[in-house]
PDB file of C-alpha atoms in Angstrom:
ATOM      1  CA  ASP V 139       3.037  15.056   2.616  1.00  0.00           C
ATOM      2  CA  ILE V 140       5.814  12.322   2.331  1.00  0.00           C
ATOM      3  CA  VAL V 141       8.152  12.953  -0.597  1.00  0.00           C
ATOM      4  CA  MET V 142       9.989  10.194  -2.227  1.00  0.00           C
ATOM      5  CA  THR V 143      13.125  10.924  -4.126  1.00  0.00           C
ATOM      6  CA  GLN V 144      15.057   8.304  -6.226  1.00  0.00           C
ATOM      7  CA  SER V 145      18.479   8.302  -7.371  1.00  0.00           C
ATOM      8  CA  PRO V 146      19.821   8.129 -10.263  1.00  0.00           C
ATOM      9  CA  ASP V 147      17.120   9.304 -12.596  1.00  0.00           C
ATOM     10  CA  SER V 148      18.689   6.740 -15.221  1.00  0.00           C
ATOM     11  CA  LEU V 149      21.374   4.096 -15.159  1.00  0.00           C
ATOM     12  CA  ALA V 150      23.020   1.996 -17.875  1.00  0.00           C
ATOM     13  CA  VAL V 151      24.311  -1.465 -16.953  1.00  0.00           C
ATOM     14  CA  SER V 152      25.838  -4.158 -18.807  1.00  0.00           C
ATOM     15  CA  LEU V 153      24.204  -7.457 -18.992  1.00  0.00           C
ATOM     16  CA  GLY V 154      24.942  -9.742 -16.089  1.00  0.00           C
ATOM     17  CA  GLU V 155      25.972  -6.776 -13.829  1.00  0.00           C
ATOM     18  CA  ARG V 156      24.270  -5.384 -10.716  1.00  0.00           C
ATOM     19  CA  ALA V 157      21.847  -2.405 -10.869  1.00  0.00           C
ATOM     20  CA  THR V 158      21.373  -0.370  -7.683  1.00  0.00           C
ATOM     21  CA  ILE V 159      18.421   2.310  -7.158  1.00  0.00           C
ATOM     22  CA  SER V 160      18.268   4.513  -4.136  1.00  0.00           C
ATOM     23  CA  CYS V 161      14.860   5.961  -2.711  1.00  0.00           C
ATOM     24  CA  LYS V 162      14.734   8.168   0.032  1.00  0.00           C
ATOM     25  CA  SER V 163      11.571   9.346   1.984  1.00  0.00           C
ATOM     26  CA  SER V 164      11.320  12.784   3.670  1.00  0.00           C
ATOM     27  CA  GLN V 165       9.897  11.166   6.910  1.00  0.00           C
ATOM     28  CA  SER V 166      10.332   7.623   8.152  1.00  0.00           C
ATOM     29  CA  VAL V 167       7.967   5.149   6.651  1.00  0.00           C
ATOM     30  CA  LEU V 168       8.658   2.585   9.488  1.00  0.00           C
ATOM     31  CA  TYR V 169       5.732   1.746  11.735  1.00  0.00           C
ATOM     32  CA  ASN V 170       7.238   0.994  15.265  1.00  0.00           C
ATOM     33  CA  SER V 171       4.011  -1.066  16.006  1.00  0.00           C
ATOM     34  CA  ASN V 172       4.703  -3.738  13.828  1.00  0.00           C
ATOM     35  CA  ASN V 173       8.229  -2.911  12.646  1.00  0.00           C
ATOM     36  CA  LYS V 174       7.275  -2.794   9.145  1.00  0.00           C
ATOM     37  CA  ASN V 175       8.440  -0.291   6.481  1.00  0.00           C
ATOM     38  CA  TYR V 176       5.393   0.666   4.220  1.00  0.00           C
ATOM     39  CA  LEU V 177       7.553   0.830   1.086  1.00  0.00           C
ATOM     40  CA  ALA V 178       7.043  -0.882  -2.301  1.00  0.00           C
ATOM     41  CA  TRP V 179       8.791  -1.078  -5.574  1.00  0.00           C
ATOM     42  CA  TYR V 180       7.345  -1.310  -9.099  1.00  0.00           C
ATOM     43  CA  GLN V 181       8.715  -2.036 -12.447  1.00  0.00           C
ATOM     44  CA  GLN V 182       7.147  -0.337 -15.507  1.00  0.00           C
ATOM     45  CA  LYS V 183       8.144  -1.837 -18.897  1.00  0.00           C
ATOM     46  CA  PRO V 184       7.574   0.210 -22.063  1.00  0.00           C
ATOM     47  CA  GLY V 185       3.909   0.182 -23.090  1.00  0.00           C
ATOM     48  CA  GLN V 186       2.974  -1.666 -20.082  1.00  0.00           C
ATOM     49  CA  PRO V 187       1.092  -0.986 -16.614  1.00  0.00           C
ATOM     50  CA  PRO V 188       3.375  -0.671 -13.481  1.00  0.00           C
ATOM     51  CA  LYS V 189       3.924  -4.328 -11.917  1.00  0.00           C
ATOM     52  CA  LEU V 190       4.378  -4.710  -8.081  1.00  0.00           C
ATOM     53  CA  LEU V 191       7.864  -6.238  -7.318  1.00  0.00           C
ATOM     54  CA  ILE V 192       8.364  -5.865  -3.639  1.00  0.00           C
ATOM     55  CA  TYR V 193       6.367  -4.811  -0.760  1.00  0.00           C
ATOM     56  CA  TRP V 194       7.170  -4.077   2.950  1.00  0.00           C
ATOM     57  CA  ALA V 195      10.367  -2.981   1.563  1.00  0.00           C
ATOM     58  CA  SER V 196      11.921  -6.292   1.230  1.00  0.00           C
ATOM     59  CA  THR V 197       9.341  -8.877   0.225  1.00  0.00           C
ATOM     60  CA  ARG V 198       9.304 -10.049  -3.140  1.00  0.00           C
ATOM     61  CA  GLU V 199       5.848 -10.521  -4.876  1.00  0.00           C
ATOM     62  CA  SER V 200       4.873 -13.831  -5.816  1.00  0.00           C
ATOM     63  CA  GLY V 201       6.743 -14.815  -9.172  1.00  0.00           C
ATOM     64  CA  VAL V 202       9.352 -12.202  -8.884  1.00  0.00           C
ATOM     65  CA  PRO V 203      12.786 -13.535  -9.802  1.00  0.00           C
ATOM     66  CA  ASP V 204      15.068 -13.431  -6.740  1.00  0.00           C
ATOM     67  CA  ARG V 205      17.567 -11.454  -8.693  1.00  0.00           C
ATOM     68  CA  PHE V 206      15.469  -8.461  -7.385  1.00  0.00           C
ATOM     69  CA  SER V 207      15.802  -7.609  -3.873  1.00  0.00           C
ATOM     70  CA  GLY V 208      14.858  -4.817  -1.733  1.00  0.00           C
ATOM     71  CA  SER V 209      16.493  -3.389   1.618  1.00  0.00           C
ATOM     72  CA  GLY V 210      16.673  -0.454   3.908  1.00  0.00           C
ATOM     73  CA  SER V 211      14.675   1.016   6.711  1.00  0.00           C
ATOM     74  CA  GLY V 212      13.144   4.236   7.859  1.00  0.00           C
ATOM     75  CA  THR V 213      13.899   6.753   5.100  1.00  0.00           C
ATOM     76  CA  ASP V 214      16.566   4.879   2.983  1.00  0.00           C
ATOM     77  CA  PHE V 215      15.916   2.210   0.689  1.00  0.00           C
ATOM     78  CA  THR V 216      17.343   0.276  -2.207  1.00  0.00           C
ATOM     79  CA  LEU V 217      16.436  -1.746  -4.927  1.00  0.00           C
ATOM     80  CA  THR V 218      19.038  -4.207  -6.420  1.00  0.00           C
ATOM     81  CA  ILE V 219      18.804  -6.176  -9.427  1.00  0.00           C
ATOM     82  CA  THR V 220      21.843  -8.612  -9.363  1.00  0.00           C
ATOM     83  CA  SER V 221      22.803  -9.907 -12.752  1.00  0.00           C
ATOM     84  CA  LEU V 222      20.967  -7.728 -15.041  1.00  0.00           C
ATOM     85  CA  GLN V 223      18.871  -9.480 -17.819  1.00  0.00           C
ATOM     86  CA  ALA V 224      17.508  -7.886 -21.019  1.00  0.00           C
ATOM     87  CA  GLU V 225      13.968  -8.206 -19.810  1.00  0.00           C
ATOM     88  CA  ASP V 226      14.796  -5.848 -16.792  1.00  0.00           C
ATOM     89  CA  VAL V 227      14.806  -2.906 -19.012  1.00  0.00           C
ATOM     90  CA  ALA V 228      12.223  -0.720 -17.237  1.00  0.00           C
ATOM     91  CA  VAL V 229      11.333   2.290 -15.188  1.00  0.00           C
ATOM     92  CA  TYR V 230      11.326   1.446 -11.598  1.00  0.00           C
ATOM     93  CA  TYR V 231       9.180   3.543  -8.968  1.00  0.00           C
ATOM     94  CA  CYS V 232       9.420   3.383  -5.151  1.00  0.00           C
ATOM     95  CA  GLN V 233       6.101   4.199  -3.418  1.00  0.00           C
ATOM     96  CA  GLN V 234       5.395   4.728   0.275  1.00  0.00           C
ATOM     97  CA  TYR V 235       2.045   3.810   1.679  1.00  0.00           C
ATOM     98  CA  TYR V 236       2.716   4.654   5.255  1.00  0.00           C
ATOM     99  CA  SER V 237       0.382   7.682   4.919  1.00  0.00           C
ATOM    100  CA  THR V 238      -2.479   5.578   3.337  1.00  0.00           C
ATOM    101  CA  PRO V 239      -4.858   6.490   2.274  1.00  0.00           C
ATOM    102  CA  THR V 240      -2.552   8.847   0.740  1.00  0.00           C
ATOM    103  CA  TRP V 241       0.254   7.592  -1.514  1.00  0.00           C
ATOM    104  CA  SER V 242       3.426   9.069  -2.989  1.00  0.00           C
ATOM    105  CA  PHE V 243       5.627   7.770  -5.644  1.00  0.00           C
ATOM    106  CA  GLY V 244       9.404   8.629  -6.502  1.00  0.00           C
ATOM    107  CA  GLN V 245       9.995  10.035  -9.957  1.00  0.00           C
ATOM    108  CA  GLY V 246      11.259   6.921 -11.225  1.00  0.00           C
ATOM    109  CA  THR V 247      14.591   5.489 -12.439  1.00  0.00           C
ATOM    110  CA  LYS V 248      15.048   4.370 -16.118  1.00  0.00           C
ATOM    111  CA  VAL V 249      17.336   1.187 -16.273  1.00  0.00           C
ATOM    112  CA  GLU V 250      19.044   0.682 -19.655  1.00  0.00           C
ATOM    113  CA  ILE V 251      21.449  -1.868 -21.280  1.00  0.00           C
ATOM    114  CA  LYS V 252      24.919  -0.504 -21.552  1.00  0.00           C
TER     115      LYS V 252
ATOM    116  CA  GLU B 865      -7.122 -15.339 -12.774  1.00  0.00           C
ATOM    117  CA  VAL B 866      -7.343 -12.168 -10.783  1.00  0.00           C
ATOM    118  CA  GLN B 867      -7.509  -9.232 -13.135  1.00  0.00           C
ATOM    119  CA  LEU B 868      -8.509  -5.697 -13.864  1.00  0.00           C
ATOM    120  CA  VAL B 869      -9.924  -4.868 -17.387  1.00  0.00           C
ATOM    121  CA  GLN B 870      -9.994  -1.386 -18.505  1.00  0.00           C
ATOM    122  CA  SER B 871     -12.122   0.244 -21.119  1.00  0.00           C
ATOM    123  CA  GLY B 872     -10.524   1.239 -24.344  1.00  0.00           C
ATOM    124  CA  ALA B 873      -8.730   4.457 -25.379  1.00  0.00           C
ATOM    125  CA  GLU B 874     -10.533   7.723 -25.774  1.00  0.00           C
ATOM    126  CA  VAL B 875     -10.240  10.743 -27.913  1.00  0.00           C
ATOM    127  CA  LYS B 876     -12.271  13.702 -26.843  1.00  0.00           C
ATOM    128  CA  ARG B 877     -12.677  17.486 -27.405  1.00  0.00           C
ATOM    129  CA  PRO B 878     -11.978  19.987 -24.671  1.00  0.00           C
ATOM    130  CA  GLY B 879     -15.175  20.501 -22.530  1.00  0.00           C
ATOM    131  CA  GLU B 880     -16.527  17.080 -23.180  1.00  0.00           C
ATOM    132  CA  SER B 881     -17.678  14.655 -20.557  1.00  0.00           C
ATOM    133  CA  LEU B 882     -16.128  11.074 -20.073  1.00  0.00           C
ATOM    134  CA  LYS B 883     -16.326   8.019 -18.167  1.00  0.00           C
ATOM    135  CA  ILE B 884     -14.072   5.271 -18.204  1.00  0.00           C
ATOM    136  CA  SER B 885     -14.165   1.703 -16.499  1.00  0.00           C
ATOM    137  CA  CYS B 886     -12.320  -0.863 -14.604  1.00  0.00           C
ATOM    138  CA  GLN B 887     -13.923  -4.251 -14.310  1.00  0.00           C
ATOM    139  CA  GLY B 888     -12.400  -6.733 -11.697  1.00  0.00           C
ATOM    140  CA  SER B 889     -12.821 -10.553 -11.913  1.00  0.00           C
ATOM    141  CA  GLY B 890     -11.203 -13.482  -9.989  1.00  0.00           C
ATOM    142  CA  TYR B 891     -11.708 -12.045  -6.499  1.00  0.00           C
ATOM    143  CA  SER B 892     -14.179 -10.442  -4.407  1.00  0.00           C
ATOM    144  CA  PHE B 893     -14.650  -6.900  -5.944  1.00  0.00           C
ATOM    145  CA  THR B 894     -16.733  -5.406  -3.260  1.00  0.00           C
ATOM    146  CA  THR B 895     -14.186  -6.080  -0.388  1.00  0.00           C
ATOM    147  CA  SER B 896     -10.873  -4.281  -1.970  1.00  0.00           C
ATOM    148  CA  TRP B 897     -10.294  -0.676  -2.400  1.00  0.00           C
ATOM    149  CA  ILE B 898      -9.653   0.257  -5.940  1.00  0.00           C
ATOM    150  CA  VAL B 899      -7.346   3.105  -6.638  1.00  0.00           C
ATOM    151  CA  TRP B 900      -7.014   5.267  -9.835  1.00  0.00           C
ATOM    152  CA  VAL B 901      -3.518   6.552 -11.093  1.00  0.00           C
ATOM    153  CA  ARG B 902      -2.653   9.208 -13.705  1.00  0.00           C
ATOM    154  CA  GLN B 903       0.513   8.885 -15.595  1.00  0.00           C
ATOM    155  CA  MET B 904       0.932  11.943 -18.090  1.00  0.00           C
ATOM    156  CA  PRO B 905       3.034  11.424 -21.221  1.00  0.00           C
ATOM    157  CA  GLY B 906       6.700  10.517 -20.395  1.00  0.00           C
ATOM    158  CA  LYS B 907       5.866  11.284 -16.719  1.00  0.00           C
ATOM    159  CA  GLY B 908       5.514   9.449 -13.373  1.00  0.00           C
ATOM    160  CA  LEU B 909       2.721   7.918 -11.255  1.00  0.00           C
ATOM    161  CA  GLU B 910       0.129  10.094  -9.328  1.00  0.00           C
ATOM    162  CA  TRP B 911      -2.626   8.653  -7.242  1.00  0.00           C
ATOM    163  CA  MET B 912      -5.840  10.282  -8.131  1.00  0.00           C
ATOM    164  CA  GLY B 913      -8.354   8.696  -5.695  1.00  0.00           C
ATOM    165  CA  ILE B 914      -9.808   5.647  -4.281  1.00  0.00           C
ATOM    166  CA  ILE B 915     -13.296   3.813  -4.114  1.00  0.00           C
ATOM    167  CA  TYR B 916     -14.523   1.107  -1.989  1.00  0.00           C
ATOM    168  CA  PRO B 917     -16.848  -0.784  -4.270  1.00  0.00           C
ATOM    169  CA  GLY B 918     -18.753  -2.487  -1.521  1.00  0.00           C
ATOM    170  CA  ASP B 919     -20.252   0.754  -0.327  1.00  0.00           C
ATOM    171  CA  SER B 920     -18.896   3.358  -2.896  1.00  0.00           C
ATOM    172  CA  ASN B 921     -16.911   5.269  -0.086  1.00  0.00           C
ATOM    173  CA  THR B 922     -14.390   7.660  -2.008  1.00  0.00           C
ATOM    174  CA  ARG B 923     -11.480   9.638  -0.864  1.00  0.00           C
ATOM    175  CA  TYR B 924      -9.413  11.857  -3.149  1.00  0.00           C
ATOM    176  CA  SER B 925      -6.119  13.265  -3.658  1.00  0.00           C
ATOM    177  CA  PRO B 926      -6.119  16.992  -2.952  1.00  0.00           C
ATOM    178  CA  SER B 927      -4.716  17.518  -6.572  1.00  0.00           C
ATOM    179  CA  PHE B 928      -7.679  15.761  -7.997  1.00  0.00           C
ATOM    180  CA  GLN B 929     -10.388  16.886  -5.639  1.00  0.00           C
ATOM    181  CA  GLY B 930     -13.269  18.443  -7.676  1.00  0.00           C
ATOM    182  CA  GLN B 931     -11.565  17.624 -10.966  1.00  0.00           C
ATOM    183  CA  VAL B 932     -12.818  14.064 -11.324  1.00  0.00           C
ATOM    184  CA  SER B 933     -15.503  11.651  -9.975  1.00  0.00           C
ATOM    185  CA  LEU B 934     -15.180   8.153  -8.850  1.00  0.00           C
ATOM    186  CA  SER B 935     -18.171   5.619  -8.788  1.00  0.00           C
ATOM    187  CA  ALA B 936     -18.763   1.956  -8.594  1.00  0.00           C
ATOM    188  CA  ASP B 937     -21.303  -0.608  -9.665  1.00  0.00           C
ATOM    189  CA  LYS B 938     -20.751  -3.734  -7.669  1.00  0.00           C
ATOM    190  CA  SER B 939     -23.510  -5.627  -9.517  1.00  0.00           C
ATOM    191  CA  VAL B 940     -20.812  -5.605 -12.610  1.00  0.00           C
ATOM    192  CA  SER B 941     -17.654  -5.493 -10.473  1.00  0.00           C
ATOM    193  CA  THR B 942     -16.907  -2.314 -12.059  1.00  0.00           C
ATOM    194  CA  ALA B 943     -15.175   0.847 -11.010  1.00  0.00           C
ATOM    195  CA  TYR B 944     -15.422   4.226 -12.991  1.00  0.00           C
ATOM    196  CA  LEU B 945     -13.613   7.605 -13.315  1.00  0.00           C
ATOM    197  CA  GLN B 946     -15.540  10.555 -14.646  1.00  0.00           C
ATOM    198  CA  TRP B 947     -14.891  13.868 -16.148  1.00  0.00           C
ATOM    199  CA  SER B 948     -17.498  16.601 -16.579  1.00  0.00           C
ATOM    200  CA  GLY B 949     -15.582  18.817 -18.509  1.00  0.00           C
ATOM    201  CA  LEU B 950     -12.237  17.833 -20.137  1.00  0.00           C
ATOM    202  CA  LYS B 951      -9.157  19.799 -20.616  1.00  0.00           C
ATOM    203  CA  ALA B 952      -6.157  19.218 -22.722  1.00  0.00           C
ATOM    204  CA  SER B 953      -4.245  18.683 -19.638  1.00  0.00           C
ATOM    205  CA  ASP B 954      -6.108  15.622 -18.779  1.00  0.00           C
ATOM    206  CA  THR B 955      -4.206  13.984 -21.745  1.00  0.00           C
ATOM    207  CA  ALA B 956      -2.937  10.970 -19.976  1.00  0.00           C
ATOM    208  CA  MET B 957      -2.915   7.190 -19.414  1.00  0.00           C
ATOM    209  CA  TYR B 958      -5.144   6.139 -16.399  1.00  0.00           C
ATOM    210  CA  TYR B 959      -4.713   3.003 -14.563  1.00  0.00           C
ATOM    211  CA  CYS B 960      -6.785   1.423 -12.116  1.00  0.00           C
ATOM    212  CA  ALA B 961      -5.344  -0.979  -9.577  1.00  0.00           C
ATOM    213  CA  ARG B 962      -6.322  -2.978  -6.443  1.00  0.00           C
ATOM    214  CA  VAL B 963      -5.119  -1.911  -3.043  1.00  0.00           C
ATOM    215  CA  SER B 964      -3.956  -4.720  -1.171  1.00  0.00           C
ATOM    216  CA  THR B 965      -4.763  -4.572   2.524  1.00  0.00           C
ATOM    217  CA  PRO B 966      -2.720  -7.657   3.218  1.00  0.00           C
ATOM    218  CA  MET B 967       0.422  -6.036   1.738  1.00  0.00           C
ATOM    219  CA  GLY B 968      -0.351  -2.781   3.774  1.00  0.00           C
ATOM    220  CA  ASP B 969      -2.168  -1.096   0.865  1.00  0.00           C
ATOM    221  CA  ALA B 970       0.667  -1.505  -1.821  1.00  0.00           C
ATOM    222  CA  PHE B 971      -1.193  -1.860  -5.335  1.00  0.00           C
ATOM    223  CA  ASP B 972      -0.750  -5.630  -6.314  1.00  0.00           C
ATOM    224  CA  ILE B 973      -3.062  -5.942  -9.444  1.00  0.00           C
ATOM    225  CA  TRP B 974      -3.234  -3.282 -12.208  1.00  0.00           C
ATOM    226  CA  GLY B 975      -5.489  -2.750 -15.364  1.00  0.00           C
ATOM    227  CA  GLN B 976      -3.978  -2.427 -18.562  1.00  0.00           C
ATOM    228  CA  GLY B 977      -4.540   1.310 -18.595  1.00  0.00           C
ATOM    229  CA  THR B 978      -6.864   3.856 -20.638  1.00  0.00           C
ATOM    230  CA  MET B 979      -5.408   6.372 -22.909  1.00  0.00           C
ATOM    231  CA  VAL B 980      -7.260   9.453 -22.949  1.00  0.00           C
ATOM    232  CA  THR B 981      -6.561  12.269 -25.413  1.00  0.00           C
ATOM    233  CA  VAL B 982      -8.127  15.718 -25.053  1.00  0.00           C
ATOM    234  CA  SER B 983      -7.476  17.868 -28.314  1.00  0.00           C
ATOM    235  CA  SER B 984      -9.427  20.270 -30.393  1.00  0.00           C
TER     236      SER B 984
END
């Protein structure tokens, strides 16, 4: 099984500042045949279902603000929120879909306002 | 609008059976896998199983194999998650989501969730 580990578990960032979340997989999620990383990021606001933010490690889902960006390859990935807004308070999860039809999520990172 | 709408919250006793639903609209329901995801109170996300509504083909996470049953009725664009004997440890929020093949099997559309509470 591919284990996804996020860090930190929580972070507090001032409004307008940058938030950075790390996600590491226990094995590579890069498919050499198409050079794609099978890694997604989700945002879950309190009382809401998760929402897909980024897939293929760096492709923003339609309608997602460009202050959200994903980067990384292989086993190390990052979600960056530039200029944090109040509405970005949420728990963020990474997910690998390399081993589909089995999936695994990171444990989540809670982002709060400092 | 593409959406998944789930049935309402449930309160059950241990040992009771339960079937919750997830109805899709705004897209071809029979040609995308539906996944069920559990979220226990204050915890993270766990995939439980998937079903292809077109032919009801199912796959289960080893953690949930034998504990739940998935089904679908394509005539009403609805997928179901069922328990035959609930336990207190089944208390959780349950989400259905669409598996997006163009995105490599990320989960692009989510239902609003069904809260299941099992208590004596």
